[in-house]
């Protein structure tokens, strides 16, 4: 479904991604793990078209999207929940969700999608007219996820959804990610919380200073001594 | 008492013109953090478009207003696309210098094309003076017209910003451009729409200024532009209700100072006010220290 082929990304002189390749197949949960600064967010931003690679290409559903504008990439079915949630704090919860459906046409469809999102995140329904900036961290994460789902994506990119959340909320978020996947959405999950990520993923890639150093079935990686030492705290 | 009421009404109409101009500054600032110094010249071109529509095309006041808006919108979009868009990713200083350059270019272009003389703005609407409060106070039809047009424009703006999809996208872009891109928003078009709306407001202000002062001139946009910029800062740059409040407040302060002290002090007070705000509350009267804009 998604094929990232050998991409190099620079920030000025900083070489952030060095020949990164990865693949996500339809229906999978794939996780991209790595330490802070490894290039995980850069990878997602490049897929979403916010940053351009200098070399290499990105294919989605058989189409080269390497140089497609960001809105075209959303239209084709890739949505992202960015790191730090990036909700529109000055808009109401409802308006945030509507922004998620920006490219969707028709009021009926919008209503149906809204209903689905409320079902998944009942707490959002209670706070519809509240300004999004007044939500708690966990609620903001749910809003960010709900907002991305409003676009009815085929592929959902999640950038550190567990960041800054209490353990109980982390559990809830991960079980929702699994549900979203079971309902038919393919997922590329970026995490520093490798343990949780590996526990729900089918396959995993490990990124180290801009390079993929290991990849394989998530379970295998979770059991590898090397990964345990580096990312799972021994 | 009579003079006070007269001064207040006068200040209110001048202030509403400032408010219309200030809205353009504040919206553009809210969305791309640029102080569009060419805004006063877009106003001037709008005033001349209105002037020619009335004198040469023999249109009535309202059709001329529409012509002025169309001309200014086109000019505003051209300025944005040609001068500002290529600088989207460069420093704010280079964009600011470019804005000053565009302003000077349009001023001098105006002097070349329209000449250096003041032109009498035609009286497209009869000036009638109404007495009220038992004949103790007066208001003119022009003042009423200015106020009504301003209020209507503000309602339209509030509607666009808060009730339409484009308005929602404008608020989203002003808060977080990258997040808006991830929603599939075409940020460039949203920026263009913002310039278009600001320019339409400038055109209305230009025509109303022509009516208020009864003359127009290629440099007419520069002083009101500066004042309206101060009004926008006064209310909190990037905040729409702030620009409205700042505009009204500035107009009233100006006419009160002219009326009760001396018009020589008018600009001293206004610019002094700017300095005081910048020192005491740099975010403006309605400004919070949060990230909220538009
Ligand atoms: N906007 C930027 N400008 C310059 N360097 C950046 C920028 N964003 C990220 N980087 C650098 O690129 C590298 C990868 O960053 P990032 O993708 O954010 O890592 P991760 O998400 O894995 O923590 C880091 O060295 C970081 O400092
Ligand atoms: Mg990151």
XYZ file of C-alpha atoms and ligand atoms in Angstrom:
556
model
C 0.000 0.000 0.000
C 2.743 2.452 1.037
C 6.284 2.079 -0.194
C 8.998 4.466 0.865
C 12.013 3.864 -1.330
C 15.447 5.019 -0.331
C 14.626 8.566 0.673
C 17.123 11.192 1.757
C 15.843 14.221 3.624
C 17.798 17.285 4.658
C 17.160 20.245 6.914
C 19.674 22.643 5.420
C 22.966 20.936 6.108
C 21.479 18.362 8.507
C 21.069 14.994 6.814
C 18.007 13.763 8.720
C 17.051 10.648 6.718
C 19.702 8.586 4.982
C 18.286 6.206 2.427
C 15.229 5.174 4.425
C 13.030 2.481 2.893
C 9.968 0.973 4.439
C 6.761 -0.680 3.404
C 3.283 -0.856 4.867
C 0.883 -3.444 3.488
C -2.860 -3.095 3.492
C -4.428 -4.030 6.822
C -1.197 -3.986 8.801
C -0.058 -2.109 11.848
C 3.558 -1.233 11.218
C 5.571 0.563 13.842
C 8.604 2.752 13.415
C 10.555 2.967 16.642
C 13.696 4.815 17.581
C 15.219 7.220 20.029
C 14.539 10.923 20.166
C 15.978 12.634 17.096
C 16.262 9.427 15.054
C 14.112 10.835 12.257
C 10.721 9.292 12.971
C 8.709 12.505 12.682
C 10.701 13.537 9.633
C 9.678 10.263 7.976
C 5.985 10.896 8.599
C 6.202 14.538 7.558
C 7.808 13.494 4.296
C 5.110 10.923 3.604
C 2.468 13.596 4.260
C 4.176 16.008 1.875
C 5.113 18.669 4.422
C 8.811 18.086 3.780
C 10.328 16.998 0.466
C 12.963 14.330 0.057
C 16.029 15.123 -1.975
C 16.357 11.607 -3.340
C 14.191 8.535 -3.446
C 10.445 8.194 -3.905
C 7.233 7.449 -2.109
C 4.552 5.248 -3.668
C 0.990 4.939 -2.398
C -1.508 2.497 -3.897
C 0.720 2.222 -6.940
C 0.987 5.993 -7.470
C 4.105 8.076 -7.074
C 3.209 10.699 -4.476
C 6.763 11.986 -4.016
C 5.871 15.445 -5.194
C 2.117 15.561 -4.695
C 0.875 18.578 -2.708
C -0.119 17.831 0.889
C -3.829 18.197 0.179
C -3.595 15.691 -2.667
C -1.993 13.177 -0.316
C -4.834 13.635 2.173
C -7.341 13.271 -0.637
C -5.746 9.975 -1.661
C -6.291 8.605 1.827
C -3.310 9.317 4.040
C -4.044 11.185 7.273
C -1.654 12.012 10.050
C -1.997 12.572 13.766
C 1.072 14.740 14.263
C 3.433 14.707 17.199
C 2.206 16.898 20.041
C -1.394 16.520 18.708
C -1.432 19.969 17.055
C -5.141 20.465 17.541
C -6.567 23.882 16.718
C -6.837 25.215 20.254
C -8.707 28.334 19.087
C -11.458 26.273 17.458
C -14.203 24.326 19.173
C -14.022 20.540 19.421
C -16.677 20.256 16.765
C -14.872 22.656 14.441
C -11.676 20.647 14.871
C -13.516 17.525 13.772
C -15.034 19.378 10.836
C -11.570 20.519 9.813
C -10.612 16.859 9.681
C -13.304 16.353 7.064
C -12.204 19.423 5.110
C -11.989 17.583 1.800
C -15.106 15.481 2.345
C -18.135 16.526 0.339
C -21.735 16.393 1.458
C -23.446 17.052 4.785
C -24.907 13.545 5.125
C -21.534 11.852 4.940
C -20.162 14.320 7.463
C -22.906 13.471 9.938
C -22.281 9.752 9.609
C -18.541 10.099 10.058
C -19.081 12.359 13.065
C -21.326 9.716 14.625
C -18.644 7.064 14.122
C -16.013 9.255 15.719
C -18.282 10.021 18.702
C -18.827 6.306 19.157
C -15.114 5.740 19.364
C -14.487 8.795 21.542
C -17.641 9.406 23.606
C -15.896 12.063 25.667
C -15.609 14.297 22.615
C -19.363 14.360 22.198
C -19.750 15.833 25.673
C -17.349 18.624 24.824
C -18.433 19.559 21.302
C -18.823 23.276 21.827
C -15.895 23.652 24.157
C -12.750 25.299 22.867
C -10.285 22.553 22.053
C -7.545 24.322 23.994
C -9.423 23.668 27.224
C -9.303 19.867 26.851
C -7.008 17.693 28.948
C -3.975 16.047 27.335
C -5.730 12.711 26.872
C -8.823 14.350 25.424
C -6.649 16.364 23.052
C -5.017 13.162 21.830
C -8.449 11.675 21.228
C -9.518 14.804 19.402
C -6.417 14.667 17.232
C -7.161 11.047 16.383
C -10.842 11.705 15.830
C -9.966 14.640 13.595
C -7.707 12.447 11.450
C -10.399 9.763 11.225
C -12.873 12.342 9.935
C -11.031 12.173 6.618
C -11.830 8.447 6.471
C -8.217 7.593 5.668
C -7.013 4.332 4.202
C -3.680 4.806 5.937
C -3.355 6.509 9.302
C 0.018 7.864 10.398
C 0.352 8.270 14.165
C 3.273 10.188 15.647
C 3.875 9.292 19.296
C 0.250 9.122 20.386
C 1.314 8.049 23.897
C 3.506 11.062 24.490
C 2.913 12.745 27.829
C -0.044 10.578 28.808
C -0.655 8.672 32.040
C -0.140 4.879 31.703
C -3.844 4.137 31.930
C -4.571 6.535 29.073
C -1.734 5.056 27.047
C -3.416 1.675 27.337
C -6.725 3.128 26.229
C -5.154 4.894 23.243
C -3.403 1.723 22.111
C -6.542 -0.342 22.347
C -8.338 2.281 20.252
C -5.538 2.098 17.677
C -6.106 -1.641 17.487
C -9.834 -1.115 17.054
C -9.275 1.400 14.269
C -7.052 -1.125 12.524
C -9.554 -3.939 12.967
C -12.205 -1.710 11.409
C -10.090 -1.649 8.245
C -7.619 1.218 8.489
C -3.960 0.483 7.872
C -1.638 2.033 10.430
C 1.907 3.339 10.536
C 2.699 4.006 14.176
C 5.706 6.006 15.326
C 6.616 5.490 18.966
C 9.288 5.910 21.560
C 7.296 3.605 23.768
C 8.674 0.580 21.929
C 7.203 -1.985 24.241
C 3.617 -0.923 23.715
C 4.134 -0.342 20.019
C 5.666 -3.775 19.426
C 2.838 -5.385 21.370
C 0.175 -4.275 18.893
C 2.163 -4.128 15.638
C 2.550 -6.790 12.964
C 5.912 -5.576 11.789
C 8.451 -3.041 12.955
C 11.317 -0.906 11.719
C 14.021 0.498 13.956
C 15.411 3.893 13.052
C 18.770 5.109 14.338
C 20.141 8.545 13.402
C 18.383 8.611 10.068
C 18.953 4.997 9.041
C 16.811 1.875 9.315
C 19.000 -0.516 11.284
C 16.630 -3.434 11.887
C 13.258 -4.577 10.686
C 11.093 -7.637 11.027
C 7.995 -9.104 12.630
C 7.152 -7.135 15.760
C 7.141 -10.181 18.003
C 10.607 -11.220 16.857
C 11.971 -7.765 17.520
C 10.334 -7.656 20.933
C 12.261 -10.815 21.828
C 15.599 -9.807 20.345
C 18.291 -9.233 22.952
C 19.699 -6.261 21.097
C 16.343 -4.471 20.892
C 15.541 -5.292 24.489
C 18.768 -3.680 25.574
C 18.455 -0.572 23.447
C 14.730 0.164 23.525
C 12.935 -1.926 26.081
C 15.034 -1.061 29.098
C 17.026 -4.294 29.337
C -22.777 69.073 25.537
C -23.695 69.681 21.899
C -20.081 69.853 20.843
C -19.277 66.715 22.798
C -21.998 64.793 21.002
C -20.901 66.230 17.686
C -17.296 65.279 18.405
C -18.253 61.780 19.461
C -20.310 61.207 16.322
C -17.490 62.554 14.232
C -15.018 60.343 16.046
C -17.285 57.370 15.615
C -17.447 57.790 11.853
C -13.718 58.417 11.481
C -13.114 55.524 13.871
C -15.266 53.173 11.886
C -13.190 53.927 8.799
C -10.035 53.216 10.800
C -11.629 50.001 11.994
C -12.305 48.879 8.421
C -8.670 49.498 7.503
C -7.359 47.954 10.709
C -9.282 44.750 9.977
C -7.246 44.241 6.808
C -3.976 44.693 8.671
C -4.965 42.392 11.445
C -6.309 39.590 9.261
C -3.219 39.501 7.099
C -1.010 39.647 10.163
C -3.018 36.896 11.804
C -2.484 34.566 8.900
C 1.084 35.220 7.738
C 2.525 37.482 10.455
C 3.193 40.198 7.891
C 2.451 43.878 8.393
C 1.175 44.696 4.940
C 2.428 48.233 4.564
C 0.899 48.423 1.097
C -2.574 48.198 2.639
C -3.013 51.999 2.634
C -2.205 52.097 -1.070
C -4.743 49.379 -1.816
C -7.193 51.701 -0.076
C -6.036 54.621 -2.233
C -6.491 52.644 -5.448
C -9.957 51.672 -4.219
C -10.803 55.334 -3.632
C -9.687 56.258 -7.159
C -11.618 53.322 -8.616
C -14.697 54.586 -6.804
C -13.977 58.110 -8.001
C -13.740 57.059 -11.651
C -16.760 54.806 -11.350
C -18.823 57.776 -10.178
C -17.391 60.473 -12.473
C -16.560 58.558 -15.643
C -18.938 55.604 -15.543
C -21.622 57.748 -13.877
C -22.482 55.004 -11.465
C -24.347 55.567 -8.226
C -22.649 55.340 -4.849
C -23.261 51.654 -4.150
C -22.359 50.320 -7.608
C -19.213 52.484 -7.406
C -18.443 50.909 -4.048
C -18.636 47.470 -5.653
C -16.331 48.562 -8.488
C -13.852 49.901 -5.949
C -13.932 46.615 -4.033
C -13.364 44.534 -7.162
C -10.419 46.678 -8.248
C -8.789 46.591 -4.816
C -9.342 42.852 -4.443
C -7.633 42.204 -7.768
C -4.759 44.488 -6.796
C -4.477 42.898 -3.341
C -4.289 39.417 -4.842
C -1.676 40.505 -7.377
C 0.459 42.093 -4.654
C 0.223 38.948 -2.543
C 1.063 36.595 -5.395
C 3.830 38.667 -6.957
C 5.507 40.304 -3.971
C 4.777 38.269 -0.845
C 4.237 34.668 -1.876
C 7.788 34.156 -3.176
C 9.007 35.266 0.261
C 6.791 32.904 2.252
C 9.779 31.018 3.627
C 12.225 33.863 4.028
C 12.693 36.066 7.072
C 9.962 38.376 8.325
C 12.289 41.309 7.815
C 12.636 40.729 4.066
C 8.864 40.439 3.746
C 8.449 43.668 5.709
C 10.932 45.521 3.527
C 9.151 44.201 0.446
C 5.849 45.482 1.814
C 7.343 48.946 2.266
C 8.700 48.704 -1.278
C 5.286 47.816 -2.676
C 3.782 50.715 -0.753
C 6.275 53.215 -2.180
C 5.851 51.762 -5.649
C 2.081 52.205 -5.542
C 2.327 55.700 -4.023
C 4.688 56.912 -6.700
C 2.826 55.058 -9.414
C -0.310 56.822 -8.180
C 1.410 60.220 -8.307
C 2.498 59.492 -11.877
C -0.863 58.275 -13.100
C -3.310 60.391 -11.093
C -1.167 63.502 -10.733
C -0.067 65.297 -7.574
C -3.200 67.405 -7.095
C -5.995 66.754 -4.663
C -9.134 65.708 -6.507
C -12.590 66.578 -5.246
C -14.483 63.435 -4.463
C -17.977 63.698 -5.938
C -20.935 63.915 -3.630
C -22.635 60.762 -4.714
C -24.932 60.826 -1.709
C -26.764 63.971 -0.639
C -25.535 65.439 2.600
C -28.503 66.060 4.860
C -28.165 67.216 8.443
C -30.606 65.818 10.964
C -31.250 67.420 14.326
C -32.041 65.352 17.392
C -32.206 65.759 21.199
C -34.586 68.691 20.661
C -32.291 70.299 18.097
C -29.279 70.239 20.392
C -27.318 67.690 18.430
C -26.882 66.968 14.757
C -25.898 64.046 12.622
C -25.334 64.031 8.875
C -26.516 61.505 6.358
C -22.851 60.836 5.529
C -22.065 59.932 9.123
C -25.066 57.632 9.219
C -24.037 56.027 5.947
C -20.462 55.456 7.127
C -21.684 53.861 10.344
C -24.234 51.651 8.625
C -21.792 50.450 5.992
C -19.171 49.696 8.635
C -21.570 47.739 10.788
C -22.770 45.737 7.786
C -19.186 44.977 6.744
C -18.359 43.818 10.248
C -21.342 41.504 10.349
C -20.340 40.059 6.994
C -16.819 39.507 8.269
C -17.993 37.845 11.479
C -20.215 35.607 9.399
C -17.413 34.623 7.040
C -14.905 33.980 9.807
C -17.186 32.084 12.175
C -19.851 30.463 10.044
C -18.244 29.437 6.769
C -15.856 26.658 5.877
C -13.367 29.177 4.496
C -13.512 31.143 7.741
C -12.869 28.007 9.746
C -9.903 27.236 7.507
C -8.630 30.800 7.991
C -8.718 30.404 11.744
C -7.059 26.999 11.497
C -4.298 28.257 9.191
C -3.655 31.244 11.424
C -3.248 28.916 14.393
C -1.127 26.183 12.811
C -0.265 26.084 9.105
C 1.237 22.610 9.089
C -1.687 21.099 10.954
C -4.016 22.781 8.443
C -2.005 21.246 5.592
C -2.498 17.843 7.194
C -6.262 18.419 7.026
C -5.954 18.920 3.271
C -6.350 22.697 3.409
C -4.834 24.557 0.486
C -3.019 27.093 2.636
C -2.030 29.292 -0.310
C -5.644 29.802 -1.357
C -6.668 30.575 2.200
C -3.968 33.248 2.344
C -5.185 34.661 -0.968
C -8.761 34.808 0.290
C -7.552 36.653 3.391
C -5.819 39.270 1.256
C -8.913 39.557 -0.912
C -11.171 40.216 2.071
C -8.738 42.718 3.592
C -8.466 44.537 0.257
C -12.235 44.715 -0.166
C -12.439 46.329 3.266
C -9.670 48.759 2.324
C -11.596 49.766 -0.806
C -14.714 50.510 1.216
C -12.619 52.531 3.650
C -11.067 54.406 0.715
C -14.400 55.418 -0.727
C -15.720 56.386 2.714
C -12.604 58.470 3.350
C -13.211 60.214 0.040
C -16.693 60.989 1.219
C -15.508 62.038 4.699
C -12.728 64.411 3.590
C -14.323 65.195 0.188
C -10.939 64.914 -1.532
C -8.648 62.109 -2.593
C -4.952 62.021 -3.368
C -2.350 59.364 -4.286
C -0.820 59.659 -0.814
C -4.180 59.595 0.969
C -3.686 56.025 2.176
C -0.494 56.551 4.028
C -1.635 58.461 7.136
C -4.938 56.608 7.706
C -3.030 53.405 6.983
C -0.566 54.217 9.714
C -3.347 55.215 12.105
C -5.257 52.036 11.382
C -2.104 50.032 11.935
C -1.843 51.689 15.352
C -5.507 50.856 15.930
C -4.774 47.216 15.123
C -1.839 47.173 17.532
C -3.943 49.005 20.114
C -6.600 46.295 19.998
C -4.094 43.476 19.690
C -2.682 42.663 16.274
C -4.191 39.555 14.732
C -7.399 39.816 16.761
C -10.484 40.838 14.771
C -12.589 42.353 17.582
C -9.413 44.116 18.724
C -9.063 45.862 15.372
C -12.684 46.999 15.520
C -12.372 48.317 19.075
C -8.982 49.901 18.368
C -10.307 51.674 15.279
C -13.307 53.174 17.040
C -11.251 54.148 20.041
C -8.591 55.838 17.940
C -11.133 57.793 15.904
C -12.833 59.067 19.032
C -9.564 59.967 20.770
C -8.435 61.821 17.674
C -11.541 63.955 17.306
C -11.719 64.675 21.033
C -8.107 65.834 21.078
C -8.667 67.981 17.983
C -11.867 69.383 19.405
C -10.828 70.106 22.972
C -7.076 70.610 22.763
C -5.852 71.411 19.322
C -5.584 69.469 16.112
C -1.856 70.103 16.329
C -1.741 67.588 19.189
C -3.832 64.986 17.420
C -1.056 62.941 15.898
C 1.228 63.475 18.874
C -1.371 61.868 21.111
C -2.017 59.003 18.696
C 1.624 58.093 18.217
C 2.305 58.658 21.903
C -0.468 56.169 22.570
C 1.274 53.621 20.361
C 4.463 53.982 22.345
C 2.615 53.643 25.636
C 0.864 50.450 24.490
C 4.051 48.948 23.194
C 5.643 49.547 26.570
C 2.751 48.670 28.866
C 0.888 45.938 27.015
C 2.606 44.886 23.814
C -0.123 42.364 23.016
C -2.729 45.139 22.821
C -5.951 45.734 24.728
C -7.615 42.442 23.793
C -4.381 40.547 23.352
C -3.676 37.504 25.438
C -0.287 35.948 25.698
C -1.654 32.871 23.998
C -1.194 31.881 20.416
C -4.669 32.871 19.303
C -5.067 34.879 16.149
C -7.725 35.823 13.600
N 12.784 21.816 11.496
C 13.991 21.254 11.678
N 15.105 21.954 11.370
C 16.322 21.420 11.529
N 16.547 20.182 11.987
C 15.477 19.441 12.317
C 14.140 19.942 12.178
N 13.283 18.977 12.577
C 14.053 17.933 12.949
N 15.364 18.195 12.791
C 16.480 17.298 13.062
O 16.292 16.115 12.316
C 16.574 14.983 13.090
C 15.366 14.075 13.152
O 14.341 14.724 13.865
P 12.898 14.096 14.071
O 12.422 13.538 12.786
O 12.051 15.102 14.723
O 13.212 12.910 15.087
P 12.239 12.024 15.975
O 10.845 12.294 15.555
O 12.675 10.631 15.715
O 12.489 12.427 17.383
C 17.040 15.479 14.449
O 18.447 15.523 14.437
C 16.476 16.858 14.522
O 17.305 17.695 15.291
Mg 9.349 13.021 16.664
